Each structure stands twice: as structure tokens, then as C-alpha cells.
Coordinates of C-alpha atoms in Angstrom, one line a residue:
X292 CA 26.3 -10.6 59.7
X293 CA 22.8 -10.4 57.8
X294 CA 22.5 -9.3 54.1
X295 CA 20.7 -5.8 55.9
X296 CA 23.6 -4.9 57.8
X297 CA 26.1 -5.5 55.4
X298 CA 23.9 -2.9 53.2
X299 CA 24.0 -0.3 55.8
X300 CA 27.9 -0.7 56.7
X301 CA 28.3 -0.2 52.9
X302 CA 26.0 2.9 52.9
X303 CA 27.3 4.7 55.8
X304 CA 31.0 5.3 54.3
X305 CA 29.7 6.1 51.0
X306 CA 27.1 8.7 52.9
X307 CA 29.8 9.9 54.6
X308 CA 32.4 10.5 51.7
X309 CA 29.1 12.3 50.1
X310 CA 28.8 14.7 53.2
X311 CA 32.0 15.2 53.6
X312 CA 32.4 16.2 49.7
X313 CA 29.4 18.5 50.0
X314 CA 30.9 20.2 52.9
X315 CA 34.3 21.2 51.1
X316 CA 32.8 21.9 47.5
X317 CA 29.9 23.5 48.5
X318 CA 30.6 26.6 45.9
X319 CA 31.1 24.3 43.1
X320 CA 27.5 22.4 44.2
X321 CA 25.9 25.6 44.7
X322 CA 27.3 26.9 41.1
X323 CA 26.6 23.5 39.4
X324 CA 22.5 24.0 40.8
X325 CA 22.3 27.3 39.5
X326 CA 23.9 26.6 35.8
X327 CA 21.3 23.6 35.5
X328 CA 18.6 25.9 37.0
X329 CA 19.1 28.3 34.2
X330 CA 18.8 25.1 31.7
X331 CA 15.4 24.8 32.2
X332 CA 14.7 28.7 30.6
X333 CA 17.5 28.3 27.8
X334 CA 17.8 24.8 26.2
X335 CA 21.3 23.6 25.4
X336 CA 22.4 24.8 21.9
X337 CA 25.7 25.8 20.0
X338 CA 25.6 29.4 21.6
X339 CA 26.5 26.8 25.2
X340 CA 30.4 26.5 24.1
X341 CA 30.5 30.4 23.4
X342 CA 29.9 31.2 27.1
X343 CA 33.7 29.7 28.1
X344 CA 36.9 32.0 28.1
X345 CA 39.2 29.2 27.4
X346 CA 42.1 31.6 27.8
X347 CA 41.1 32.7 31.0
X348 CA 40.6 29.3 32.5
X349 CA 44.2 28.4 30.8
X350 CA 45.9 30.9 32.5
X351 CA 44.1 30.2 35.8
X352 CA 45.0 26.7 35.5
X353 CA 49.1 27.7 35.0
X354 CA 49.3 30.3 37.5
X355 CA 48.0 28.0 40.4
X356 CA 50.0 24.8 38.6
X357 CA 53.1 27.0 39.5
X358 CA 52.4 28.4 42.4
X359 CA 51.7 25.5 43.9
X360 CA 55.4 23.9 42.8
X361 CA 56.6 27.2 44.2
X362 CA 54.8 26.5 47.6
X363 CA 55.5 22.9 47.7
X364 CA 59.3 23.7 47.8
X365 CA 58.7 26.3 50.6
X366 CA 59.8 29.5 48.8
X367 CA 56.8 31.4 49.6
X368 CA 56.9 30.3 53.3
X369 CA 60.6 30.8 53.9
X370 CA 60.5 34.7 52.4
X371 CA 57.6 35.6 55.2
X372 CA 59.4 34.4 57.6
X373 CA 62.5 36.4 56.9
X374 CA 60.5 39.1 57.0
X375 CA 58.6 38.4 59.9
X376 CA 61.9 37.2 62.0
X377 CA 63.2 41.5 61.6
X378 CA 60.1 42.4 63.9
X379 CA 60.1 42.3 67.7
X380 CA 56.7 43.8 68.6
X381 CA 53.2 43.1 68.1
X382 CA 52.5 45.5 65.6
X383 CA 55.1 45.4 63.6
X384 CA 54.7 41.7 63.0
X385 CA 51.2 42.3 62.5
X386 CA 52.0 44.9 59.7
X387 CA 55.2 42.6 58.3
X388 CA 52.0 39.6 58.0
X389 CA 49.7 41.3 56.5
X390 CA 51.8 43.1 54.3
X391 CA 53.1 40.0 53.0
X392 CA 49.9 38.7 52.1
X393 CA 49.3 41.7 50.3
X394 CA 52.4 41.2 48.4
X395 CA 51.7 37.9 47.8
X396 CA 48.2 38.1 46.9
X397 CA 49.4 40.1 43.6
X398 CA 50.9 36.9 42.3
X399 CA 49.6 33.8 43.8
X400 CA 45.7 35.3 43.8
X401 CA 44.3 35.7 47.3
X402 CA 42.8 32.2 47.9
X403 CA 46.5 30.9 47.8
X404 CA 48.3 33.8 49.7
X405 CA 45.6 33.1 52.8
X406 CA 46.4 29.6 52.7
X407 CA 50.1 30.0 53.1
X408 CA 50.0 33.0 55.3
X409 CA 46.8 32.4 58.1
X410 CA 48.9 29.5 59.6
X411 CA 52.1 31.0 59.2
X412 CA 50.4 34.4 61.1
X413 CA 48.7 31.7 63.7
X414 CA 52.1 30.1 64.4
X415 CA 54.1 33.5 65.3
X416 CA 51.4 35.0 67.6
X417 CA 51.2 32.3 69.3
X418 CA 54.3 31.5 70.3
X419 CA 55.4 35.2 71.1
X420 CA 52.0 35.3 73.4
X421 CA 50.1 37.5 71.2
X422 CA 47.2 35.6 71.0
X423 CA 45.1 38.9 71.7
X424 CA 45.9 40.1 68.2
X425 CA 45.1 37.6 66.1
X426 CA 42.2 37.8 65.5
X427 CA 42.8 41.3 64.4
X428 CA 45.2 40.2 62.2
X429 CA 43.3 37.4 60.6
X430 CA 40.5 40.2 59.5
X431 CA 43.7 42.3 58.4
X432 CA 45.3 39.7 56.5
X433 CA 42.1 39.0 55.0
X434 CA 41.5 42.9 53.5
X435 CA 45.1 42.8 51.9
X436 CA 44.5 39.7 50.2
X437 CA 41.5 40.7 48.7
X438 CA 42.1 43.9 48.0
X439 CA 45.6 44.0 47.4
X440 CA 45.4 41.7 44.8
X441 CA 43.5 44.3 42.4
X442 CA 46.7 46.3 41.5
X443 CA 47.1 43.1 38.7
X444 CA 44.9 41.3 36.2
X445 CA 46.2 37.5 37.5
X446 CA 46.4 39.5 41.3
X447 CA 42.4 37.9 41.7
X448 CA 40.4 35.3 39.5
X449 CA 37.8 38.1 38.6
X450 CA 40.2 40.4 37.1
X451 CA 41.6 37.7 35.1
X452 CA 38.4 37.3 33.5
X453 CA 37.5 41.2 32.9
X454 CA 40.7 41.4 31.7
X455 CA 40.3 39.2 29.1
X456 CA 36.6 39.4 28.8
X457 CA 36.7 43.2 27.9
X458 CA 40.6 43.5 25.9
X459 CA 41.9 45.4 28.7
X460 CA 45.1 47.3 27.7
X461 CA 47.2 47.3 30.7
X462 CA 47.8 51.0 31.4
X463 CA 44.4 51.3 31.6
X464 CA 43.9 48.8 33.9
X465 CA 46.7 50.2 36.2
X466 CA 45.5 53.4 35.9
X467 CA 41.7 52.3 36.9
X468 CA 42.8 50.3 39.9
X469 CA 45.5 52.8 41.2
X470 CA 43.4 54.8 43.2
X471 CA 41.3 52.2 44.8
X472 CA 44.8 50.4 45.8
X473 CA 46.5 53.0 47.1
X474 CA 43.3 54.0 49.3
X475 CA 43.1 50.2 50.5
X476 CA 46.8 50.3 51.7
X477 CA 46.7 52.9 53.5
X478 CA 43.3 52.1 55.0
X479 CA 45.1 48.9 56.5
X480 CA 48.2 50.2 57.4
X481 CA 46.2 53.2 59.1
X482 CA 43.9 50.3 61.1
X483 CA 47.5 48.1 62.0
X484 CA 48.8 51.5 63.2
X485 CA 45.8 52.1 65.2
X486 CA 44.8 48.9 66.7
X487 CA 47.7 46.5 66.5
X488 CA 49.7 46.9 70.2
X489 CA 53.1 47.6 70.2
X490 CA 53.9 44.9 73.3
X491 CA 56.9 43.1 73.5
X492 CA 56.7 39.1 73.3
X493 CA 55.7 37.6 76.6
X494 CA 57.8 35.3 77.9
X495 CA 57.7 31.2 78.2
X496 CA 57.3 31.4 82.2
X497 CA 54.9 34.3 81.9
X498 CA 52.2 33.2 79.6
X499 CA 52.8 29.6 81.5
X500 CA 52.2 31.6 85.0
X501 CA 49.2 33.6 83.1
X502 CA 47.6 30.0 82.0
X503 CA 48.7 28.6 85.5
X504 CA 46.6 31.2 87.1
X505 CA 43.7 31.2 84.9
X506 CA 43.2 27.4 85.3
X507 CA 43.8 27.5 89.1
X508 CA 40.9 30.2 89.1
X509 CA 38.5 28.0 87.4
X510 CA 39.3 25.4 89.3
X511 CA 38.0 27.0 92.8
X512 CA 35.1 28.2 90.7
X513 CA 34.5 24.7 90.6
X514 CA 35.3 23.7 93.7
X515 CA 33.3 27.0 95.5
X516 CA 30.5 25.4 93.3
X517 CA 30.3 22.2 94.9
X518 CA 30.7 23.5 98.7
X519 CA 27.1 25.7 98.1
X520 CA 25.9 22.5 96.4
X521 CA 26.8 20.5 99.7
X522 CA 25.4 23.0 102.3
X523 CA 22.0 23.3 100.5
X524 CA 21.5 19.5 100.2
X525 CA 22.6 19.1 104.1
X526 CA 19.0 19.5 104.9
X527 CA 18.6 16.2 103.2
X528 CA 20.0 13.6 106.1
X529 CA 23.1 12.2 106.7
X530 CA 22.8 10.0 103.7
X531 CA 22.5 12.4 101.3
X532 CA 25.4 14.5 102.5
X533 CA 27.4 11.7 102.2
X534 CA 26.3 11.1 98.8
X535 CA 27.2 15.0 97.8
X536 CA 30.4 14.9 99.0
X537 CA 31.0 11.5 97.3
X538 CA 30.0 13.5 94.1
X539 CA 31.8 16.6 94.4
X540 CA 35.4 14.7 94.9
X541 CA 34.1 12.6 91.9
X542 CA 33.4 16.1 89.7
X543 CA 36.8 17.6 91.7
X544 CA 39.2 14.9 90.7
X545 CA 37.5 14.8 87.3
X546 CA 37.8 18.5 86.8
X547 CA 41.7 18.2 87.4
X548 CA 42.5 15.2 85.5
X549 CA 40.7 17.6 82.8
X550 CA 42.8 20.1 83.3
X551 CA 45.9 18.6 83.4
X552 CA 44.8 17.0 79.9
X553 CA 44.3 20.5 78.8
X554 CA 47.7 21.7 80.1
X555 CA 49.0 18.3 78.3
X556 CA 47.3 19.0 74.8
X557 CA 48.0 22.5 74.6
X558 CA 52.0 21.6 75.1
X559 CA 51.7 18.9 72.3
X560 CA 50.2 21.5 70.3
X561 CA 52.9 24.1 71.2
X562 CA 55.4 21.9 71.0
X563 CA 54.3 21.8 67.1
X564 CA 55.4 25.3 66.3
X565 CA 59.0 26.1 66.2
X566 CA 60.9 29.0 67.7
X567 CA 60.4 32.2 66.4
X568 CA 63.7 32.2 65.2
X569 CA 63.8 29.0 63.2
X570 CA 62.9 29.5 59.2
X571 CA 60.1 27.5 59.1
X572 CA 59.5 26.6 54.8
X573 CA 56.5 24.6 54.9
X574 CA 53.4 25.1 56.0
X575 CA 50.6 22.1 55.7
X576 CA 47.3 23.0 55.5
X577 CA 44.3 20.4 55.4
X578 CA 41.5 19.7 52.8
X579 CA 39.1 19.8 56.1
X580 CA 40.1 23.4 56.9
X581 CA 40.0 25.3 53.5
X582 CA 37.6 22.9 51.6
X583 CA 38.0 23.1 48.1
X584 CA 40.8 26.1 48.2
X585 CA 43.1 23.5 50.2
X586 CA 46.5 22.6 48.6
X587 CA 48.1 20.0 50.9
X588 CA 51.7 20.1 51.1
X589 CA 52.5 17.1 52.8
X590 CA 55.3 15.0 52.1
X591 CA 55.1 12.2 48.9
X592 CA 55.2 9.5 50.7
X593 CA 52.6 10.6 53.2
X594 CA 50.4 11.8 50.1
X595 CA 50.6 8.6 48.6
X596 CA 49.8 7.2 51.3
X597 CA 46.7 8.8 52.3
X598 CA 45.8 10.4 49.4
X599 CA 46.2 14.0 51.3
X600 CA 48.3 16.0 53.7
X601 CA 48.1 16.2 57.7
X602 CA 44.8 16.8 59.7
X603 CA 45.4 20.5 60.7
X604 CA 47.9 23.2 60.0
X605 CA 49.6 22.4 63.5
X606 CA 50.0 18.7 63.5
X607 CA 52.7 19.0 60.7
X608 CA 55.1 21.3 63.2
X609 CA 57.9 18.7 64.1
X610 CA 58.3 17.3 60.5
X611 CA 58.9 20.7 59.4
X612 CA 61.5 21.6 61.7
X613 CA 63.5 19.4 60.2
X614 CA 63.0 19.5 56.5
X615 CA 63.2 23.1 56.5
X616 CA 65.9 24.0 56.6
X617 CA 67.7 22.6 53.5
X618 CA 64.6 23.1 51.1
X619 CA 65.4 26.3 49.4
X620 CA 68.7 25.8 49.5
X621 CA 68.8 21.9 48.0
X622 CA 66.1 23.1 45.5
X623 CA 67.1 26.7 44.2
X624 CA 67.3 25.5 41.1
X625 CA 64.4 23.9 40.8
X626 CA 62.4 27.7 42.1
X627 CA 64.8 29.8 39.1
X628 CA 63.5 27.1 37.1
X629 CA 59.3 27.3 38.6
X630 CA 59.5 31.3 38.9
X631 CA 60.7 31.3 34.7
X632 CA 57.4 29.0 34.4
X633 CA 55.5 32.0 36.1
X634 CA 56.7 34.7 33.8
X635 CA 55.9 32.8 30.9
X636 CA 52.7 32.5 32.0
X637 CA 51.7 35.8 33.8
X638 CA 53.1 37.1 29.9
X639 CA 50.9 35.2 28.3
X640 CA 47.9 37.0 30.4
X641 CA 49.6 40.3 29.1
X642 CA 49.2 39.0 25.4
X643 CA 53.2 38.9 25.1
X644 CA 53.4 35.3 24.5
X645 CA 50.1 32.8 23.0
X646 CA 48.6 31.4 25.9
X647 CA 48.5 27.8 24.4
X648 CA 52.4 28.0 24.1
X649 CA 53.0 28.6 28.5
X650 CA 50.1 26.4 29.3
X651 CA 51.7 23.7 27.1
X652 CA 55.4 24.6 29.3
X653 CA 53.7 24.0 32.5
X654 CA 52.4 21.2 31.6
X655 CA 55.7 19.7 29.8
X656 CA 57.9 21.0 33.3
X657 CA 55.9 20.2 36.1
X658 CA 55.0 16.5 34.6
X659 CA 58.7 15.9 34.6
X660 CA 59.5 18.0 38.1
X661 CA 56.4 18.3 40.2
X662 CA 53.4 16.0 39.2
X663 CA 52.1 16.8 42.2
X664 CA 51.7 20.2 41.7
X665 CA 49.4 19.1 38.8
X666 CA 47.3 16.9 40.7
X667 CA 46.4 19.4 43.5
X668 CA 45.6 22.4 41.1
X669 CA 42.1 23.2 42.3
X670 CA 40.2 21.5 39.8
X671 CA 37.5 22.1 41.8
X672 CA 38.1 26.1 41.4
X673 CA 37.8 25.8 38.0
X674 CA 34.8 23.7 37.0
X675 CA 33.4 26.4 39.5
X676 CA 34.4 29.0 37.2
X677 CA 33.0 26.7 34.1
X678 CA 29.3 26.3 35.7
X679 CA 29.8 30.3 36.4
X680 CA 30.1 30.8 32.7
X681 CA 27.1 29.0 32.3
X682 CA 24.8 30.0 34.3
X683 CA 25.9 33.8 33.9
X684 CA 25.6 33.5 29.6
X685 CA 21.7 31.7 30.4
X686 CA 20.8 34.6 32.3
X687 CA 22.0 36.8 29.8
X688 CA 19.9 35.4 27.0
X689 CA 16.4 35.5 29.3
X690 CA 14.8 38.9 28.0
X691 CA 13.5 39.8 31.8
X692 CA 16.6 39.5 33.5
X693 CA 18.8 41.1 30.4
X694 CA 16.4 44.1 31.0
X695 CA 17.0 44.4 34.5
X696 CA 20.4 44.6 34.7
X697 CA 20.9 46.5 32.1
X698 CA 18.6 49.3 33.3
X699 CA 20.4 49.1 36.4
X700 CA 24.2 48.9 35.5
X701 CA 23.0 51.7 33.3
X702 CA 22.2 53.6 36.7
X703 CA 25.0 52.9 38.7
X704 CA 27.2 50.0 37.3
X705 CA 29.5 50.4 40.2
X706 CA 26.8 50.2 43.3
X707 CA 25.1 47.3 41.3
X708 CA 29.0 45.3 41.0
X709 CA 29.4 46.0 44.6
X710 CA 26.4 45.0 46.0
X711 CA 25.6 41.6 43.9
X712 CA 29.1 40.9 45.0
X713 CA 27.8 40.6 48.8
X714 CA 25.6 38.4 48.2
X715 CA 26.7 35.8 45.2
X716 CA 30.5 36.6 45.6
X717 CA 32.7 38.9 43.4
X718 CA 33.6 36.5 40.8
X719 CA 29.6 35.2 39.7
X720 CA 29.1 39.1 39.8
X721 CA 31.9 39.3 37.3
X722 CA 30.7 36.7 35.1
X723 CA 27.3 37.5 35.4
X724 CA 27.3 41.6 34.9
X725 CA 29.6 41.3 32.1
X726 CA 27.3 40.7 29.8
X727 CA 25.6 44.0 30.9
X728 CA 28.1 46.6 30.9
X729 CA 28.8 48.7 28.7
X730 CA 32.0 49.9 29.9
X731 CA 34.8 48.1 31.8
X732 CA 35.6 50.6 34.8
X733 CA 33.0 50.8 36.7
X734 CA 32.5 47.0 36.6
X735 CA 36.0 46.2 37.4
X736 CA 36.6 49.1 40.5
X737 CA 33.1 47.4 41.6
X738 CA 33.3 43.5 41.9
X739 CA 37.0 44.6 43.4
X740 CA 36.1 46.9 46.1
X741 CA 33.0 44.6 46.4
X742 CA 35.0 41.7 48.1
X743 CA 35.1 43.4 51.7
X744 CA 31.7 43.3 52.9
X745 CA 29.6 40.6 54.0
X746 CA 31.6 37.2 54.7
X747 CA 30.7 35.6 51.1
X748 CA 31.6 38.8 49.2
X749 CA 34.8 37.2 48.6
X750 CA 35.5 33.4 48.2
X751 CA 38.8 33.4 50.4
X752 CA 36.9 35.2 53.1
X753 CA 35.7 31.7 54.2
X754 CA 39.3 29.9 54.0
X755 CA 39.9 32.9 56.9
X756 CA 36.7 32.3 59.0
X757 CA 37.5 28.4 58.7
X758 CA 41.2 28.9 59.9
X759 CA 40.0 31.0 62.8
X760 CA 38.0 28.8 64.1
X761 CA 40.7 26.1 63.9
X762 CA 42.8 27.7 65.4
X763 CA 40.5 28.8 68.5
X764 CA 39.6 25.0 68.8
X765 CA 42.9 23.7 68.3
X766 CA 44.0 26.4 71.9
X767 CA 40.4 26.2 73.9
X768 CA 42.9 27.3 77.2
X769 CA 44.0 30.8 75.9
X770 CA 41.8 32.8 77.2
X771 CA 42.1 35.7 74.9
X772 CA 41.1 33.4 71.7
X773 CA 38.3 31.8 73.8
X774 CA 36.7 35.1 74.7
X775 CA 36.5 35.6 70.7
X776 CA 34.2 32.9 69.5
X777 CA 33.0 32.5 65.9
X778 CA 30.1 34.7 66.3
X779 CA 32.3 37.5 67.7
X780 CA 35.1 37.0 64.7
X781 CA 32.6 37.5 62.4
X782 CA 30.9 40.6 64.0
X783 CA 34.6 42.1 63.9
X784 CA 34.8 40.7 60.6
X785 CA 31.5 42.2 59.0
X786 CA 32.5 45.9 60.7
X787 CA 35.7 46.5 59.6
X788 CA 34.8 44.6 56.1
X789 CA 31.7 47.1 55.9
X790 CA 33.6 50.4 57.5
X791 CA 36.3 49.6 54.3
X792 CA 33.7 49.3 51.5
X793 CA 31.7 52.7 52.4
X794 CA 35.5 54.6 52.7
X795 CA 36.1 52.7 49.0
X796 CA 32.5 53.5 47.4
X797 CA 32.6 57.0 48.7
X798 CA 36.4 57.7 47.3
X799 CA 35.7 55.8 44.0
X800 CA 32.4 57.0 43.0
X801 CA 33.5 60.6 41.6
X802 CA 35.9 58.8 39.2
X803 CA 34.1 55.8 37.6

């Protein structure tokens, strides 16, 4: 091998490792450009290490430290899936799944409740045949985690930072978000009442007979195809019939070797899920579906291994069925001992105890317990959060744009919160109208309500679209998921996400 193509085998992993780390931290890329873009109109100085809320960066670090030890030992997993388990028809396990992500959004912020609860929702509507509904439920599931998480300063990473930011006493802050809460809640409940079917699971030999059918359709499609492609090129000679018919057996035994690989796969891959029945703890999700919000949960040696958890959420089924089921119950004190950890530190957000004091605790606990949950904190989340902080104090301190906002959040704070939120996210809006509010309510109500909308409105939002559409690839025969494609999610997605933010601003805007 020449000097030049020893260059270029040594360039192409590199470029690829660079792609690849683009594609899955593209918000901390896009956040880092914009933070050095605002260098160019405000010249590093002292007033640089002003713009960082230490504390609320500290207590974002702790809260996903310990969540992710309380996930890693399946505690979050195993509690959905009692409570899905009680439910025997398609809405109610629809309602039982998004209500738990709603639950659990309050506590473990709603990046982390999607990425334990899209695969767990994926894996029970597929296997009870209620494929139909997921996508439904994905877009549900997606509105309670961003919007149920608003009820609590730590319940989103916005909050957290108004909540420090502004000195927020925490009766106020319940009694601000109460009313857009409650009006969220029953918005979904009303929309899983309306539009989630009440059907019975389908049985094995059923959706078998259903798939069966479907394939056996296309393939005399197929075959009906290739007849009317003979009789036209009959015309042609002897030789050239020969040669079409040659062809179409070709494309005919191709087409069923095909589908018997598809029949094949689609086993393998149900084969990965578990019966509905069976408490499933764990629930791996890869770095390539969720980008930088992923928190593989793979096991040590497999992480040390390969320096990250399994491919996909479904190739991690069989492992799981087996260490399931003595998780919670050979670790229960190691949770009492994780969930004390997450009172320490959701009271040091309320001011009871010094931040520096829980932070330190986490550190101390999970070094000695859980290093792993340390080492898969999303770093990635936070330097985001850092470069926010930076660009949003520049812009603050360039006399045309401090005049701008402020004439405008002096207008309508809440419309102005709302709509920067669609299109640079809810948490930059945060950051970045903070320094031009005068008031907290308005502000707060606005980035919060803001997150439904358009698909960027809200961070998590893409950990949802991502899972949907590896979900749809990872079961291309179900033909009620492949009718859906990505372009059809998201029109779904953008209606209800818009039809929910118009009910919000028009219930809201008398009291803020």
C-alpha cells in the first residue's frame, strides 16, 4: 500500500467519527457557533464568568447523575410496567403510558422520561397488535413530557434556570404554573379519550394471518405485474418472450426469498420483546437514536467493551428478559440509597440544603456505587447550557438587540417567550429573554407552554421524532406504521403540538 492510500484510510475513520459526532451534538455545535458569533460584537472580559449560573448547572448535573443510577438499576422501567401490565385495552394503555411520562417527567426532566418511556410504549403496542396507535401515542407521550414537567422547577432544564435566575419562592411558582398544568392534563387525557381505541389486543395468529395476507397481496401485485409485462413484450419474437419470462421468475423468486427475509427479520425482532406480562426493568436505548440525550444502559462489561450500549432499543430484548427480573429486588437498597441522593438534591434546588453540600454527595456515592452513572451524565447537555449562557449575556450587552427585546417583552412578554421558543427552543429563549424581563410570570408560563409547537420548540421533541422513525424502520411489514412515514408523523405532530399551544395562549393570556 502507497504512502496516498495509507493517508486516505487514516482520513476516512477520522471523517467519519467527525460526521458521526456532528450528527448527535448538533445542539451543542449549533450553540457553540452562536456563543463565538456573539464574540465578534462583545470582546471577552471579566463580565464573561458573570454570565454562568453555577448553581443551576450544579443541580442539573446531580439530578441527571441520579437519575441515571436510578435508571441503570431499572427502577424507573419496572414501575411503568406495573402500571401498564393493569390495562387490557388500547386506550387505557395509551393513557397508563403517557401518564407515566407525565409523572415521570416531573422528576427525571422530560429528555430522560422520553428516553425511558418511547421504547417501553413501542414494545407494548407492538406486541398486543396495536401498532395503529402508536403513533398517536408517541405525539401524546411527547405533550406530557413537556408539559407536564412544568408543575416543578427541576420538572424541565428551563425552569431550573428561571428558578434560580429570578429567586423564585416556590408558592409562587406553583401558583403561576397551576393553571397552565391543570389545562395541559386535561387537554391530553381529553385527546387519549377521544382518539385512543378502546380494542382489545389482537391475537398472535391474528396479526400473523393479517401480515400473511398482506404479503400474499403484494406478492400477486407483483406477479399480475409481470404477466402484463409479458403480454406486451410478446409482440417482440419468440426470443424475447423467452427472455421476459426468464426475467419475471428471476424478479418472482427474488420477490419471495424477500419476503420470507422480511417475515424472518420481523420474528427476530419480535422475538426481542417480551410478553406483555413479563416485568421488563431495562430498557437500552442507543447514542445513534437520541444523539446527545442518549443514556446507554447496557451492561459493564458490554460498555467496556465498546465504549457504549446496543445498536437499537430492540436489539437488547433477550438480555433483558433475563436480568430483569432480580434487579429491583437484588438492588433495593442500592435505589433507598439513590432516591435519598435525589432528595438531597432536588432540596438543594428549593434552597433547603447549599447546593455545594448534595453535589459534593453525589459525587462521593455514585464514585463508590455507580461510576457509570457519572460517566454518561450528558456532558454534552451541559456545555450546551454553558455556550447558552454565553451567547444569551453577549446579546444582552449589544445596545440594538437589548432595545428590541425589551420593547417587545414589554408588549407581550408571554407571545414573545412563546414564539422565540419555536424557533431557537424553549431553553435559549429562557436564557436569552431573561435578561429582558422584568417580571418572572409571563416569561416562565411562556418558554413552558412554548415547547408544543413546531418540532424544535422543545429539545426532547427530537429524541421522539428519532424514536419513531426507528421504530417504523426497525417493522417496515406492519402496515399500519408504514402507511405513517416521517413526513406524516410530523404533520400529526405539528397539528396537535399547534392545536395545544393556541388552547394554552388563549387560557393563559388573561392571567399573566
Amino acid at each position: 500500500m502507497t504512502s496516498a492510500r495509507r493517508g486516505r484510510a487514516s482520513v476516512r475513520p477520522l471523517a467519519s467519527r467527525i460526521a458521526r459526532f456532528a450528527r448527535e451534538r448538533t445542539v451543542l455545535l449549533v450553540s457553540a457557533l452562536a456563543a463565538l458569533a456573539t464574540v465578534a460584537f462583545v470582546p471577552p472580559d471579566e463580565a464573561y464568568l458573570g454570565y454562568f449560573d453555577v448553581k443551576t448547572l450544579a443541580c442539573l448535573f446531580g439530578i441527571l447523575a441520579v437519575v441515571g443510577a436510578l435508571r441503570g438499576i431499572g427502577l424507573f422501567e419496572h414501575a411503568a410496567r406495573l402500571i401498564v401490565a393493569r390495562f387490557a385495552t388500547c386506550r387505557s394503555a395509551v393513557a397508563a403510558l403517557v401518564g407515566s411520562t407525565l409523572v415521570l417527567s416531573m422528576f427525571a426532566t422530560n429528555d430522560l422520561a422520553l428516553i425511558m418511556m418511547l421504547p417501553l410504549s413501542a414494545a407494548t403496542l407492538l406486541k398486543a397488535g396495536w401498532e395503529r396507535s402508536l403513533p398517536f401515542a408517541f405525539i401524546m407521550q411527547n405533550l406530557a413530557a413537556n408539559l407536564g414537567g412544568m408543575i416543578l422547577p427541576f420538572g424541565n432544564p428551563q425552569n431550573l434556570y428561571l428558578y434560580e435566575c429570578f429567586s423564585i419562592p416556590l408558592g409562587d411558582f406553583l401558583s403561576v404554573m397551576t393553571l397552565p398544568f391543570a389545562v395541559s392534563v386535561a387537554l391530553i387525557a381529553l385527546c387519549c379519550a377521544l382518539f385512543a381505541k378502546p380494542e382489545p389486543p389482537q391475537p398472535a395468529k391474528k396479526r400473523a394471518a393479517e401480515k400473511g395476507a398482506a404479503e400474499k397481496g403484494e406478492m400477486k401485485e407483483r406477479m399480475q405485474e409481470e404477466r402484463i409485462r409479458g403480454k406486451r413484450s410478446a409482440v417482440k419474437g419468440a426470443t424475447g418472450i423467452r427472455a421476459t419470462e426468464e426475467g419475471a421468475a428471476g424478479k418472482q423468486v427474488a420477490g419471495t426469498r424477500a419476503t420470507e427475509n422480511s417475515l424472518v427479520d420481523e420474528g427476530r425482532q419480535q422475538a426481542a420483546f417480551p410478553a406483555s406480562g413479563e416485568p421488563l426493568q431495562r430498557t437500552d436505548v442507543s447514542r445513534e437514536t437520541f444523539g446527545p440525550f442518549a443514556v446507554s444502559s447496557g451492561s459493564p462489561r458490554q460498555t467496556a467493551r465498546n465504549g457504549e450500549g446496543p445498536t437499537s432499543a430492540f436489539e437488547q430484548g433477550r438480555g433483558a428478559d433475563t436480568a430483569a427480573p432480580r434487579i429491583v429486588s437484588a438492588r433495593r437498597a442500592r435505589a433507598l440509597g439513590y432516591a435519598a441522593l435525589l432528595v438531597l438534591v432536588i432540596a438543594s434546588v428549593f434552597r433547603v440544603v447549599p447546593y455545594p453540600v448534595a453535589v459534593g454527595a453525589v459525587v462521593a456515592v455514585l464514585g463508590v456505587l455507580d461510576r457509570r452513572a457519572l460517566r454518561t451524565v450528558d456532558w454534552g447537555l451541559l456545555l450546551t447550557f454553558a455556550c447558552f449562557f454565553v451567547f444569551a449575556g453577549n446579546l444582552a450587552r449589544i445596545p440594538a438587540v437589548e432595545g428590541f427585546f425589551s420593547f417587545w417583552m414589554g408588549e407581550s412578554a408571554l407571545l414573545v417567550a412563546a414564539g422565540a421558543s419555536q424557533i431557537i427552543s424553549n431553553v435559549p429563549a429562557a436564557v436569552l429573554l431573561s435578561h429582558f424581563a422584568d417580571g418572572y410570570q409571563a416569561l416562565l408560563v411562556g418558554v413552558n407552554i412554548g415547547g408544543a409547537g413546531t418540532l424544535v420548540a422543545s429539545l426532547a421533541s427530537l429524541i421522539t421524532f428519532n424514536e419513531y422513525r426507528l421504530v417504523r424502520r426497525g417493522f417496515p411489514s406492519r402496515p399500519a406504521l408504514a402507511r405513517v412515514t416521517p413526513g406524516a408523523y410530523l404533520a400529526r405532530f405539528t397539528a396537535y403540538n399547534a392545536a395545544f399551544l393556541v388552547v394554552l395562549l388563549l387560557v393563559c393570556a388573561p392571567f399573566v
